[in-house]
CSV table of C-alpha atoms in Angstrom, one decimal:
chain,number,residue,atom,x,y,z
O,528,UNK,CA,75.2,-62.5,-56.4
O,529,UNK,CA,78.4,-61.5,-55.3
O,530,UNK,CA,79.9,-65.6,-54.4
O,531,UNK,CA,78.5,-66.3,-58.6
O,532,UNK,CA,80.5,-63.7,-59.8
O,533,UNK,CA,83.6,-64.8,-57.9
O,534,UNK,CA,82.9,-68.2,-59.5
O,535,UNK,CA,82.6,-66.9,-63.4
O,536,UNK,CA,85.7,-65.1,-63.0
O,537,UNK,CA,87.6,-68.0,-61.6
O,538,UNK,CA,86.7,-70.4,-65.1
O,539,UNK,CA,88.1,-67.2,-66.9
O,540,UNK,CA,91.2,-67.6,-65.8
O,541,UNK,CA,91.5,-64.6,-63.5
O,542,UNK,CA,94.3,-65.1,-61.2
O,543,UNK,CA,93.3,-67.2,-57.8
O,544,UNK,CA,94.9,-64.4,-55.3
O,545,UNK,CA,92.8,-61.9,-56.4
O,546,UNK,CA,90.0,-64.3,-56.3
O,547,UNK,CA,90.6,-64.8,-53.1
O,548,UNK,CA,91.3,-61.7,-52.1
O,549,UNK,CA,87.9,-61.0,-53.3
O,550,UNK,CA,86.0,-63.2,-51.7
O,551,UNK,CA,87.2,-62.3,-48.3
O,552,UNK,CA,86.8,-58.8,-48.5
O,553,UNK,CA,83.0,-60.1,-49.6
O,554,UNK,CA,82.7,-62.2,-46.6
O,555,UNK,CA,83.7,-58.9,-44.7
O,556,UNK,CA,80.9,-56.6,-46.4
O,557,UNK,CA,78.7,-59.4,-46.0
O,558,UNK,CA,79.3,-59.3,-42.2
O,559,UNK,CA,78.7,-55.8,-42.1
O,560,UNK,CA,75.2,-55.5,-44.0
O,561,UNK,CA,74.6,-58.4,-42.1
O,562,UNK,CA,75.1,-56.1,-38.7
O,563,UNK,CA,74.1,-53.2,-39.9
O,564,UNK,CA,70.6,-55.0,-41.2
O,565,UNK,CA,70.4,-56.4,-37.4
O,566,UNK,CA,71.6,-52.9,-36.3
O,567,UNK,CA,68.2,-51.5,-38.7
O,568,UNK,CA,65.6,-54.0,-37.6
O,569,UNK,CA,66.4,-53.5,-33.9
O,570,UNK,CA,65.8,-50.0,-34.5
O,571,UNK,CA,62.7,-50.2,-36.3
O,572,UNK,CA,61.7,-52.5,-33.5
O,573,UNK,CA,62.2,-49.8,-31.1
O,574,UNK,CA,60.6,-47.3,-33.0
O,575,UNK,CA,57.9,-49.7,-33.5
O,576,UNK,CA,57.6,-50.0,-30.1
O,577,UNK,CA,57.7,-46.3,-29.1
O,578,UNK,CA,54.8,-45.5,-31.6
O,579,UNK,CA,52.9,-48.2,-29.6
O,580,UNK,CA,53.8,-46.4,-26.4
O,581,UNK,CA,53.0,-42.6,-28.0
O,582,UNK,CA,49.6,-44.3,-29.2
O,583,UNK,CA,48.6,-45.7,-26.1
O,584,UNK,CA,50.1,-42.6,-24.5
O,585,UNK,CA,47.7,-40.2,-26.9
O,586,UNK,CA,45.3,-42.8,-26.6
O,587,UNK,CA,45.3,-42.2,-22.6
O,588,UNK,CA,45.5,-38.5,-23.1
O,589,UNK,CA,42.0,-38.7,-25.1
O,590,UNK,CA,40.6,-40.6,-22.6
O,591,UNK,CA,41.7,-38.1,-19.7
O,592,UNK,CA,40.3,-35.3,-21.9
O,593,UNK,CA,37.1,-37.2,-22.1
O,594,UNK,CA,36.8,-37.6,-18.4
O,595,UNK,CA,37.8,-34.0,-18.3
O,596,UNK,CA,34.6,-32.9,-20.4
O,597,UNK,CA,32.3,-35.1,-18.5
O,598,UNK,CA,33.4,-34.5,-15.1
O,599,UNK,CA,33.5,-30.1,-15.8
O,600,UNK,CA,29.7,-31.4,-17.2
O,601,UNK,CA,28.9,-33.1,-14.3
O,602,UNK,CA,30.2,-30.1,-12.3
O,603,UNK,CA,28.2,-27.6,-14.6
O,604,UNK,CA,25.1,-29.3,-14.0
O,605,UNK,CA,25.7,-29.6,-10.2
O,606,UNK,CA,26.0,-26.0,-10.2
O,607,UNK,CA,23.3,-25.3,-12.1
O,608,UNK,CA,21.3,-27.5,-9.5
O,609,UNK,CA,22.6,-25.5,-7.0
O,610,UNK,CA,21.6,-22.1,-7.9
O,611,UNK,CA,17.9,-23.4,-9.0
O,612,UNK,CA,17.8,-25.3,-5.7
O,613,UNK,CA,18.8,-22.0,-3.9
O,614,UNK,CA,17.1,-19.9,-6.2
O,615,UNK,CA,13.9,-22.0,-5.3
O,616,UNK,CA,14.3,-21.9,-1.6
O,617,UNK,CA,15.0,-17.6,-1.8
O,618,UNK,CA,11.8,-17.6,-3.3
O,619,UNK,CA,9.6,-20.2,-0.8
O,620,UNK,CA,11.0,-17.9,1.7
O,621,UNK,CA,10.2,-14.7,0.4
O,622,UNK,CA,6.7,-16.0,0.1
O,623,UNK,CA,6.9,-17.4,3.6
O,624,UNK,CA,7.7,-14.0,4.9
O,625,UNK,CA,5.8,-12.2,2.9
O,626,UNK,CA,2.5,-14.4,4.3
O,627,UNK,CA,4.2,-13.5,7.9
O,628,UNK,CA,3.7,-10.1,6.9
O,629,UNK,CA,0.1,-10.1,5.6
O,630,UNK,CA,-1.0,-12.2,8.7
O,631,UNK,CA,1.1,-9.9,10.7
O,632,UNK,CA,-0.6,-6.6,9.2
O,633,UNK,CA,-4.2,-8.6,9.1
O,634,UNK,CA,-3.7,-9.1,13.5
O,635,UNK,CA,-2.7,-5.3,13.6
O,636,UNK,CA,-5.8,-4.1,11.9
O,637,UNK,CA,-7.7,-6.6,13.9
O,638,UNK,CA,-6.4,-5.8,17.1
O,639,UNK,CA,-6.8,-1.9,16.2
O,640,UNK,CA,-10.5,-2.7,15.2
O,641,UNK,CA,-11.3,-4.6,18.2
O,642,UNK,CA,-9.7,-1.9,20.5
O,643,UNK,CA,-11.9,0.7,18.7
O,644,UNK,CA,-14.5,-1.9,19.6
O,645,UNK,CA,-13.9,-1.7,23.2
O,646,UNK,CA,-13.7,2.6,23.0
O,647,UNK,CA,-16.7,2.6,21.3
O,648,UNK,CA,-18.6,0.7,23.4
O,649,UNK,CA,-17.2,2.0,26.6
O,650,UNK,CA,-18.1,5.8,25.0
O,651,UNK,CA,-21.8,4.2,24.7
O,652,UNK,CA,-22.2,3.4,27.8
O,653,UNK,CA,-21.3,6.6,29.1
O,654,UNK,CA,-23.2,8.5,26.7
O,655,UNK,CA,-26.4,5.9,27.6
O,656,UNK,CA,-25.8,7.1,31.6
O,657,UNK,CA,-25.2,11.0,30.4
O,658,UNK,CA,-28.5,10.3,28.6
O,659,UNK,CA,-30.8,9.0,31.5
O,660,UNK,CA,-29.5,12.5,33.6
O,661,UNK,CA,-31.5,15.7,34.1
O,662,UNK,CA,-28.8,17.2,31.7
O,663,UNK,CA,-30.8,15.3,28.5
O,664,UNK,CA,-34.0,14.8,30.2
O,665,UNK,CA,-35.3,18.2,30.7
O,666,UNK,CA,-34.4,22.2,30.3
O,667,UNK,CA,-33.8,24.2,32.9
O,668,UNK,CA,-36.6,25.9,34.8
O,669,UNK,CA,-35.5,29.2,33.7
O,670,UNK,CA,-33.9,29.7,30.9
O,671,UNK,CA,-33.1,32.3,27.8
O,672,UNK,CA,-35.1,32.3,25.1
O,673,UNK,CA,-33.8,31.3,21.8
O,674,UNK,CA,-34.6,31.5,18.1
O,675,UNK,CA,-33.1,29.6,15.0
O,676,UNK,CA,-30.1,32.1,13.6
O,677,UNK,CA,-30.1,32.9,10.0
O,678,UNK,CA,-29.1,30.7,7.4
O,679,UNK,CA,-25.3,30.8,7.6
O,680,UNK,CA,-22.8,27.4,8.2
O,681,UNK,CA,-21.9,26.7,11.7
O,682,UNK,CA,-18.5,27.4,12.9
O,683,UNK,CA,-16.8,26.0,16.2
O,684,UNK,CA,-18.2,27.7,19.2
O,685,UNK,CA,-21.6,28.2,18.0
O,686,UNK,CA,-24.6,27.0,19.9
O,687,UNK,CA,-26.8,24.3,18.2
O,688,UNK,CA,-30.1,22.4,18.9
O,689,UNK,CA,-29.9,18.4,18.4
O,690,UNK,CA,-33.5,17.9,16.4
O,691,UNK,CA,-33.6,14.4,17.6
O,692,UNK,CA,-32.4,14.9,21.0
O,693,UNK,CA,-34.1,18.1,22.2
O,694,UNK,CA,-31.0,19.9,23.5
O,695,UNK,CA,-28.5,22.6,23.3
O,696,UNK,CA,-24.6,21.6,22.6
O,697,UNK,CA,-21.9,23.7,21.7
O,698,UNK,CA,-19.8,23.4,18.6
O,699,UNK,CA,-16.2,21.9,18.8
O,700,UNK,CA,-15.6,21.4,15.4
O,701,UNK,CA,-17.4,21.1,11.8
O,702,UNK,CA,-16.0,18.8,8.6
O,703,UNK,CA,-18.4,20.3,5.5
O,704,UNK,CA,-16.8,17.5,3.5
O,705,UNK,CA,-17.8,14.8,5.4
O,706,UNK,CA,-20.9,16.6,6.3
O,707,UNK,CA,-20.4,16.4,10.7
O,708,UNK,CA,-20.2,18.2,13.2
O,709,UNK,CA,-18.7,17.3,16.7
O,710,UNK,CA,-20.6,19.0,19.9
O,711,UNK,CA,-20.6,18.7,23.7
O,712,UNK,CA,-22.9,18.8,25.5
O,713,UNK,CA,-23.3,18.2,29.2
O,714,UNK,CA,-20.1,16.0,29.9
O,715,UNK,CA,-20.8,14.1,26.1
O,716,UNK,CA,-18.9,14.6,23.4
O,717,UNK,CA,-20.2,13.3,20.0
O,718,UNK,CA,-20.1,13.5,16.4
O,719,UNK,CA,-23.4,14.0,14.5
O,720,UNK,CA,-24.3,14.7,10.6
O,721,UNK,CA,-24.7,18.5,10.2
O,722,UNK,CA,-28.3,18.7,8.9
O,723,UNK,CA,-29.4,16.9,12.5
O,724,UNK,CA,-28.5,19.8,14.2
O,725,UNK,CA,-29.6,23.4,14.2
O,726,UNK,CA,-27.6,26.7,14.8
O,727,UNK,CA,-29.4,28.8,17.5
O,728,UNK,CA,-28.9,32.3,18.8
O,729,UNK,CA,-30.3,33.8,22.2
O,730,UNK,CA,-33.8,36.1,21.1
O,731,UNK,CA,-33.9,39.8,22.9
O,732,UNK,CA,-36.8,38.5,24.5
O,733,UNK,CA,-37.3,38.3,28.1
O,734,UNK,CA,-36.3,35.7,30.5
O,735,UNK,CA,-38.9,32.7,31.4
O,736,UNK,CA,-38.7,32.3,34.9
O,737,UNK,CA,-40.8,29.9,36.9
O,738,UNK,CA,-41.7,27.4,34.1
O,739,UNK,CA,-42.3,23.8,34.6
O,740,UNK,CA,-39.4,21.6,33.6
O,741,UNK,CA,-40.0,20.2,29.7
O,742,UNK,CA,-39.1,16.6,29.0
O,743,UNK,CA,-38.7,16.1,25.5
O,744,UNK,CA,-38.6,12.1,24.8
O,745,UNK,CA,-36.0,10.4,22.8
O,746,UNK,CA,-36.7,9.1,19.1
O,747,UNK,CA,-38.0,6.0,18.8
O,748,UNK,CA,-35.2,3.4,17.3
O,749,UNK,CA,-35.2,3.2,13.8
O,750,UNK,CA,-31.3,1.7,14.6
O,751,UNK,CA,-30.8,-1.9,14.2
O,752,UNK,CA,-29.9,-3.4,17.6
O,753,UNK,CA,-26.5,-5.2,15.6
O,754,UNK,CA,-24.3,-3.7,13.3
O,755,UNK,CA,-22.0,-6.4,11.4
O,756,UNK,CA,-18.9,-5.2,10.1
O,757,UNK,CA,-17.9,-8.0,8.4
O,758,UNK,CA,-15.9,-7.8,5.0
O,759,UNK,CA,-15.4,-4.6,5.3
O,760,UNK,CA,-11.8,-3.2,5.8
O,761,UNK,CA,-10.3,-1.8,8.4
O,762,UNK,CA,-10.4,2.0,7.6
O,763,UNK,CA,-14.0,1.3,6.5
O,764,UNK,CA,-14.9,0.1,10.2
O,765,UNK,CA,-14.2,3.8,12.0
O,766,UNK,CA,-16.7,6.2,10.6
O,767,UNK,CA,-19.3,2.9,10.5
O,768,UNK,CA,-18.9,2.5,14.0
O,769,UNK,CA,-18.8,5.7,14.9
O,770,UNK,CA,-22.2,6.5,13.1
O,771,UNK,CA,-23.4,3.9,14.2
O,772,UNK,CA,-22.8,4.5,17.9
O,773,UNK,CA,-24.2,8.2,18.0
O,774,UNK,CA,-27.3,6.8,15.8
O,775,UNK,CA,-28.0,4.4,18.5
O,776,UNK,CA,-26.8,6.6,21.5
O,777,UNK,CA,-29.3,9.7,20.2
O,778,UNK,CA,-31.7,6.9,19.9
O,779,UNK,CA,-31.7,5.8,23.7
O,780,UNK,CA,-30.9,1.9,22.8
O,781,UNK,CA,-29.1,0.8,26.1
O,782,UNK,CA,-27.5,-2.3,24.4
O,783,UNK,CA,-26.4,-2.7,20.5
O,784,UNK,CA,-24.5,-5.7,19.4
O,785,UNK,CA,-21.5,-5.2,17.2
């Protein structure tokens, strides 16, 4: 535009110098749009290429993040593994040691039981050889005679007559709510229900002197010769047993099975 306008003022007539002088300062601004156009798409070149780089740049930072979020996922779920895994394992061994404990407990009772077992059965033998002694096979030759006391409850220290056994004990002590009474006599000591026995005072009658010795046999068995205790527990066992035994030992059976 400018070099066409330089030309239509030449045909005019305008003077050549200032022609000229024109069209070299226009070669001069020329140069410099020319360089300061170079100067404008070098630097939109480089800014071109540092939006590339902050893309790519943001680009990686939203890939980092990414990985961020999945690995802290990945370690949420690990820990959550973790703690059920553990949580798990607390609990199998709870239940482990709890079993321990049962099985533990359950060998206690049983050794308890069987040990009661062994005392009962070694306190039936001796009561079976206390029974086969003159002591519980006949009364004395002279003795006192005695009359049932008056209806009253038997204390410790009072003198009774076993009905099945046909002898005098003494009293040691008496449970009204289980309904016994525990005796000696002779070198036996025994527990018995309170309505086999009878309270007995000495009569103001005269001494029998000279008499001939009175057996008085033992009741036939009406006790089973075995006694199963199974199922039941082991504070059920005791007072079974323990029946059981002065049942059978009042009953003259010289072996029981248990």
């Amino acid at each position: 535009g400018g070099s066409n306008a330089l030309a239509t003022a030449s045909r005019l007539g305008l003077l050549a110098e200032i022609v000229t002088r024109a069209r070299h300062m226009l070669s001069q601004g020329a140069q410099e749009i020319e360089a300061l156009l170079t100067h404008l798409v070098t630097e939109q070149k480089n800014i071109e290429s540092l939006r590339h780089s902050l893309e790519k740049e943001l680009s990686e930072a939203e890939q980092s993040d990414a990985d961020l979020k999945n690995r802290l996922r990945q370690v949420e779920e690990e820990r959550r593994k973790i703690i059920k895994e553990t949580r798990d394992q607390i609990v199998r061994e709870a239940a482990e040691l709890q079993m321990k404990i049962r099985e533990a407990a359950t060998e206690l009772r049983k050794e308890k039981s069987r040990e009661r077992i062994e005392q009962a059965k070694k306190a039936l033998a001796e009561a079976q050889e206390q029974l086969n002694t003159e002591t519980w096979q006949a009364r004395p030759a002279v003795e006192i005679d005695e009359k049932e006391a008056e209806a009253g409850s038997i204390t410790a220290g009072d003198t009774v007559w076993l009905k099945d056994a046909g002898v005098r004990a003494t009293v040691l002590s008496v449970s009204e709510e289980r309904g016994l009474v525990e005796v000696h006599a002779g070198k036996v000591q025994m527990t018995l229900r309170l309505d086999s026995v009878e309270k007995r005072i000495p009569s103001t009658g005269a001494v029998k002197t000279g008499g001939a010795l009175i057996r008085r046999g033992m009741r036939k068995s009406r006790v089973p010769l075995e006694l199963d205790l199974r199922g039941k527990r082991a504070d059920e066992v005791e007072p079974v047993l323990e029946d059981y035994l002065n049942e059978a030992s009042l009953c003259g059976l010289s072996q029981v099975r248990v």
